PDB file of C-alpha atoms in Angstrom:
ATOM      1  CA  MET Y   1      88.113 107.854  99.297  1.00  0.00           C
ATOM      2  CA  GLU Y   2      90.225 110.692 100.652  1.00  0.00           C
ATOM      3  CA  GLU Y   3      91.475 108.572 103.555  1.00  0.00           C
ATOM      4  CA  LEU Y   4      92.447 105.755 101.188  1.00  0.00           C
ATOM      5  CA  LEU Y   5      94.293 108.239  99.002  1.00  0.00           C
ATOM      6  CA  ARG Y   6      96.058 109.721 102.040  1.00  0.00           C
ATOM      7  CA  TYR Y   7      96.987 106.390 103.566  1.00  0.00           C
ATOM      8  CA  LEU Y   8      97.865 104.504 100.353  1.00  0.00           C
ATOM      9  CA  SER Y   9      99.303 107.170  98.103  1.00  0.00           C
ATOM     10  CA  VAL Y  10     100.292 105.550  94.822  1.00  0.00           C
ATOM     11  CA  ALA Y  11     103.290 107.748  94.085  1.00  0.00           C
ATOM     12  CA  LYS Y  12     105.952 107.779  96.792  1.00  0.00           C
ATOM     13  CA  THR Y  13     108.290 110.661  96.019  1.00  0.00           C
ATOM     14  CA  PHE Y  14     108.821 113.568  93.705  1.00  0.00           C
ATOM     15  CA  MET Y  15     111.824 115.700  92.855  1.00  0.00           C
ATOM     16  CA  ARG Y  16     111.918 119.450  92.462  1.00  0.00           C
ATOM     17  CA  THR Y  17     114.756 121.810  91.588  1.00  0.00           C
ATOM     18  CA  ALA Y  18     114.845 125.227  93.254  1.00  0.00           C
ATOM     19  CA  LEU Y  19     114.813 128.006  90.669  1.00  0.00           C
ATOM     20  CA  GLU Y  20     115.980 130.515  93.248  1.00  0.00           C
ATOM     21  CA  ASP Y  21     117.235 130.446  96.833  1.00  0.00           C
ATOM     22  CA  VAL Y  22     114.352 129.599  99.145  1.00  0.00           C
ATOM     23  CA  GLU Y  23     114.065 129.144 102.887  1.00  0.00           C
ATOM     24  CA  LEU Y  24     112.063 126.124 103.961  1.00  0.00           C
ATOM     25  CA  GLY Y  25     111.736 124.979 107.546  1.00  0.00           C
ATOM     26  CA  GLY Y  26     114.645 127.141 108.663  1.00  0.00           C
ATOM     27  CA  GLN Y  27     116.956 125.751 105.958  1.00  0.00           C
ATOM     28  CA  THR Y  28     118.115 127.545 102.849  1.00  0.00           C
ATOM     29  CA  ILE Y  29     117.785 125.602  99.622  1.00  0.00           C
ATOM     30  CA  LYS Y  30     120.099 127.144  97.047  1.00  0.00           C
ATOM     31  CA  ALA Y  31     119.011 127.768  93.469  1.00  0.00           C
ATOM     32  CA  GLY Y  32     119.790 124.740  91.303  1.00  0.00           C
ATOM     33  CA  THR Y  33     119.551 122.296  94.210  1.00  0.00           C
ATOM     34  CA  THR Y  34     117.336 119.268  93.590  1.00  0.00           C
ATOM     35  CA  VAL Y  35     115.352 117.986  96.541  1.00  0.00           C
ATOM     36  CA  VAL Y  36     113.463 114.714  96.881  1.00  0.00           C
ATOM     37  CA  LEU Y  37     110.197 114.957  98.778  1.00  0.00           C
ATOM     38  CA  SER Y  38     108.063 112.106 100.110  1.00  0.00           C
ATOM     39  CA  TYR Y  39     104.283 112.061  99.657  1.00  0.00           C
ATOM     40  CA  ASN Y  40     103.996 109.265 102.194  1.00  0.00           C
ATOM     41  CA  THR Y  41     105.882 111.214 104.858  1.00  0.00           C
ATOM     42  CA  ALA Y  42     103.768 114.318 104.280  1.00  0.00           C
ATOM     43  CA  ASN Y  43     100.556 112.259 104.306  1.00  0.00           C
ATOM     44  CA  ARG Y  44     101.583 110.723 107.651  1.00  0.00           C
ATOM     45  CA  ASP Y  45     102.596 113.994 109.313  1.00  0.00           C
ATOM     46  CA  PRO Y  46     101.301 113.987 112.919  1.00  0.00           C
ATOM     47  CA  GLU Y  47     101.184 117.798 112.847  1.00  0.00           C
ATOM     48  CA  ARG Y  48      98.609 117.563 110.027  1.00  0.00           C
ATOM     49  CA  PHE Y  49      96.748 114.292 110.695  1.00  0.00           C
ATOM     50  CA  ALA Y  50      95.715 112.805 114.051  1.00  0.00           C
ATOM     51  CA  ASP Y  51      96.989 109.208 114.388  1.00  0.00           C
ATOM     52  CA  PRO Y  52      98.516 109.432 110.897  1.00  0.00           C
ATOM     53  CA  HIS Y  53      99.658 105.782 110.757  1.00  0.00           C
ATOM     54  CA  VAL Y  54      96.108 104.503 111.294  1.00  0.00           C
ATOM     55  CA  LEU Y  55      93.784 103.834 108.343  1.00  0.00           C
ATOM     56  CA  ASP Y  56      90.523 105.366 109.571  1.00  0.00           C
ATOM     57  CA  LEU Y  57      87.841 105.357 106.892  1.00  0.00           C
ATOM     58  CA  ARG Y  58      85.719 107.669 109.083  1.00  0.00           C
ATOM     59  CA  ARG Y  59      88.513 110.244 109.380  1.00  0.00           C
ATOM     60  CA  GLN Y  60      87.141 113.756 109.018  1.00  0.00           C
ATOM     61  CA  ASP Y  61      90.440 115.499 108.250  1.00  0.00           C
ATOM     62  CA  ALA Y  62      91.718 113.293 105.387  1.00  0.00           C
ATOM     63  CA  GLY Y  63      91.542 116.138 102.864  1.00  0.00           C
ATOM     64  CA  GLY Y  64      94.688 118.101 102.213  1.00  0.00           C
ATOM     65  CA  HIS Y  65      96.786 115.023 101.481  1.00  0.00           C
ATOM     66  CA  LEU Y  66      99.350 115.045  98.685  1.00  0.00           C
ATOM     67  CA  ALA Y  67      98.254 111.889  96.842  1.00  0.00           C
ATOM     68  CA  PHE Y  68      97.872 113.963  93.686  1.00  0.00           C
ATOM     69  CA  SER Y  69     100.753 116.361  94.442  1.00  0.00           C
ATOM     70  CA  HIS Y  70     100.113 120.052  95.030  1.00  0.00           C
ATOM     71  CA  GLY Y  71     100.019 123.426  93.336  1.00  0.00           C
ATOM     72  CA  ILE Y  72     100.942 123.729  89.688  1.00  0.00           C
ATOM     73  CA  HIS Y  73     102.146 120.114  89.670  1.00  0.00           C
ATOM     74  CA  GLN Y  74      98.825 118.747  90.894  1.00  0.00           C
ATOM     75  CA  CYS Y  75      97.458 115.853  88.815  1.00  0.00           C
ATOM     76  CA  LEU Y  76      94.989 116.990  86.164  1.00  0.00           C
ATOM     77  CA  GLY Y  77      93.148 113.641  86.335  1.00  0.00           C
ATOM     78  CA  GLN Y  78      92.564 113.673  90.088  1.00  0.00           C
ATOM     79  CA  GLN Y  79      88.802 114.293  89.910  1.00  0.00           C
ATOM     80  CA  LEU Y  80      88.380 111.509  87.355  1.00  0.00           C
ATOM     81  CA  ALA Y  81      90.390 109.165  89.601  1.00  0.00           C
ATOM     82  CA  ARG Y  82      88.146 110.031  92.568  1.00  0.00           C
ATOM     83  CA  VAL Y  83      84.976 109.374  90.564  1.00  0.00           C
ATOM     84  CA  GLU Y  84      86.401 106.094  89.217  1.00  0.00           C
ATOM     85  CA  MET Y  85      87.235 104.946  92.764  1.00  0.00           C
ATOM     86  CA  ARG Y  86      83.767 105.806  94.098  1.00  0.00           C
ATOM     87  CA  VAL Y  87      81.997 104.088  91.215  1.00  0.00           C
ATOM     88  CA  ALA Y  88      84.270 101.028  91.110  1.00  0.00           C
ATOM     89  CA  PHE Y  89      84.269 100.344  94.850  1.00  0.00           C
ATOM     90  CA  ARG Y  90      80.499 100.798  95.122  1.00  0.00           C
ATOM     91  CA  ALA Y  91      79.944  98.523  92.102  1.00  0.00           C
ATOM     92  CA  LEU Y  92      82.274  95.846  93.510  1.00  0.00           C
ATOM     93  CA  VAL Y  93      80.546  95.819  96.897  1.00  0.00           C
ATOM     94  CA  ASN Y  94      77.070  95.777  95.328  1.00  0.00           C
ATOM     95  CA  ARG Y  95      77.916  93.054  92.781  1.00  0.00           C
ATOM     96  CA  PHE Y  96      80.044  90.921  95.122  1.00  0.00           C
ATOM     97  CA  PRO Y  97      78.892  91.616  98.701  1.00  0.00           C
ATOM     98  CA  THR Y  98      80.882  88.643 100.017  1.00  0.00           C
ATOM     99  CA  LEU Y  99      84.106  89.662  98.260  1.00  0.00           C
ATOM    100  CA  ARG Y 100      87.115  89.028 100.513  1.00  0.00           C
ATOM    101  CA  LEU Y 101      90.788  88.239 100.396  1.00  0.00           C
ATOM    102  CA  ALA Y 102      91.552  84.646  99.399  1.00  0.00           C
ATOM    103  CA  VAL Y 103      94.775  84.701 101.433  1.00  0.00           C
ATOM    104  CA  PRO Y 104      95.695  86.231 104.794  1.00  0.00           C
ATOM    105  CA  ALA Y 105      96.424  89.957 104.447  1.00  0.00           C
ATOM    106  CA  GLU Y 106     100.045  89.329 105.477  1.00  0.00           C
ATOM    107  CA  GLU Y 107     100.491  87.194 102.334  1.00  0.00           C
ATOM    108  CA  VAL Y 108      99.463  89.921  99.892  1.00  0.00           C
ATOM    109  CA  GLY Y 109     102.699  90.751  98.083  1.00  0.00           C
ATOM    110  CA  LEU Y 110     103.600  94.396  97.737  1.00  0.00           C
ATOM    111  CA  ARG Y 111     105.832  95.884  95.072  1.00  0.00           C
ATOM    112  CA  PRO Y 112     109.395  96.400  96.274  1.00  0.00           C
ATOM    113  CA  GLU Y 113     110.112  99.465  98.397  1.00  0.00           C
ATOM    114  CA  THR Y 114     112.358 100.667  95.589  1.00  0.00           C
ATOM    115  CA  ALA Y 115     109.457 100.850  93.106  1.00  0.00           C
ATOM    116  CA  ASP Y 116     108.307 104.359  92.143  1.00  0.00           C
ATOM    117  CA  ILE Y 117     104.641 103.372  92.281  1.00  0.00           C
ATOM    118  CA  TYR Y 118     103.124 101.762  95.371  1.00  0.00           C
ATOM    119  CA  GLY Y 119     100.829  98.755  94.949  1.00  0.00           C
ATOM    120  CA  VAL Y 120     100.381  95.035  95.197  1.00  0.00           C
ATOM    121  CA  LYS Y 121     101.923  92.364  92.980  1.00  0.00           C
ATOM    122  CA  SER Y 122      98.657  90.452  93.044  1.00  0.00           C
ATOM    123  CA  LEU Y 123      95.461  90.532  95.059  1.00  0.00           C
ATOM    124  CA  PRO Y 124      93.814  87.094  95.283  1.00  0.00           C
ATOM    125  CA  VAL Y 125      90.137  87.406  96.163  1.00  0.00           C
ATOM    126  CA  THR Y 126      87.165  85.101  96.505  1.00  0.00           C
ATOM    127  CA  TRP Y 127      83.425  85.424  97.075  1.00  0.00           C
ATOM    128  CA  ASP Y 128      80.422  83.221  97.623  1.00  0.00           C
ATOM    129  CA  GLN Y 129      79.234  82.543  94.093  1.00  0.00           C
ATOM    130  CA  GLU Y 130      75.617  81.604  94.878  1.00  0.00           C
ATOM    131  CA  GLY Y 131      73.404  84.366  93.594  1.00  0.00           C
ATOM    132  CA  SER Y 132      76.260  86.307  92.006  1.00  0.00           C
TER     133      SER Y 132
END
């Protein structure tokens, strides 16, 4: 689950306003300045994750991603979301072991790059219905 969250973070960016002057990465951000930060860029940082642009479900270092933000702004529902993902994916695979895309992966429509939330427009699937 952690690798999916790292690789496919739902929220793309967040904005923060500096309350005081702060130095970050050798740059001074003045108090009152608003900065826009990218979860996706941070979650694909090669200094943090080996082969960051590869979805590797066996990745051992997927923790530490920013899919749920960080610090005092971290999502309160993150543990519930993790449990829901584990339960839902396991139930889907157990109930529909032959579940697969009904169209080539390239045809799955994604929300526009300008959308605040990442995801698909639709996800057509099919499965062998004998014994389901």
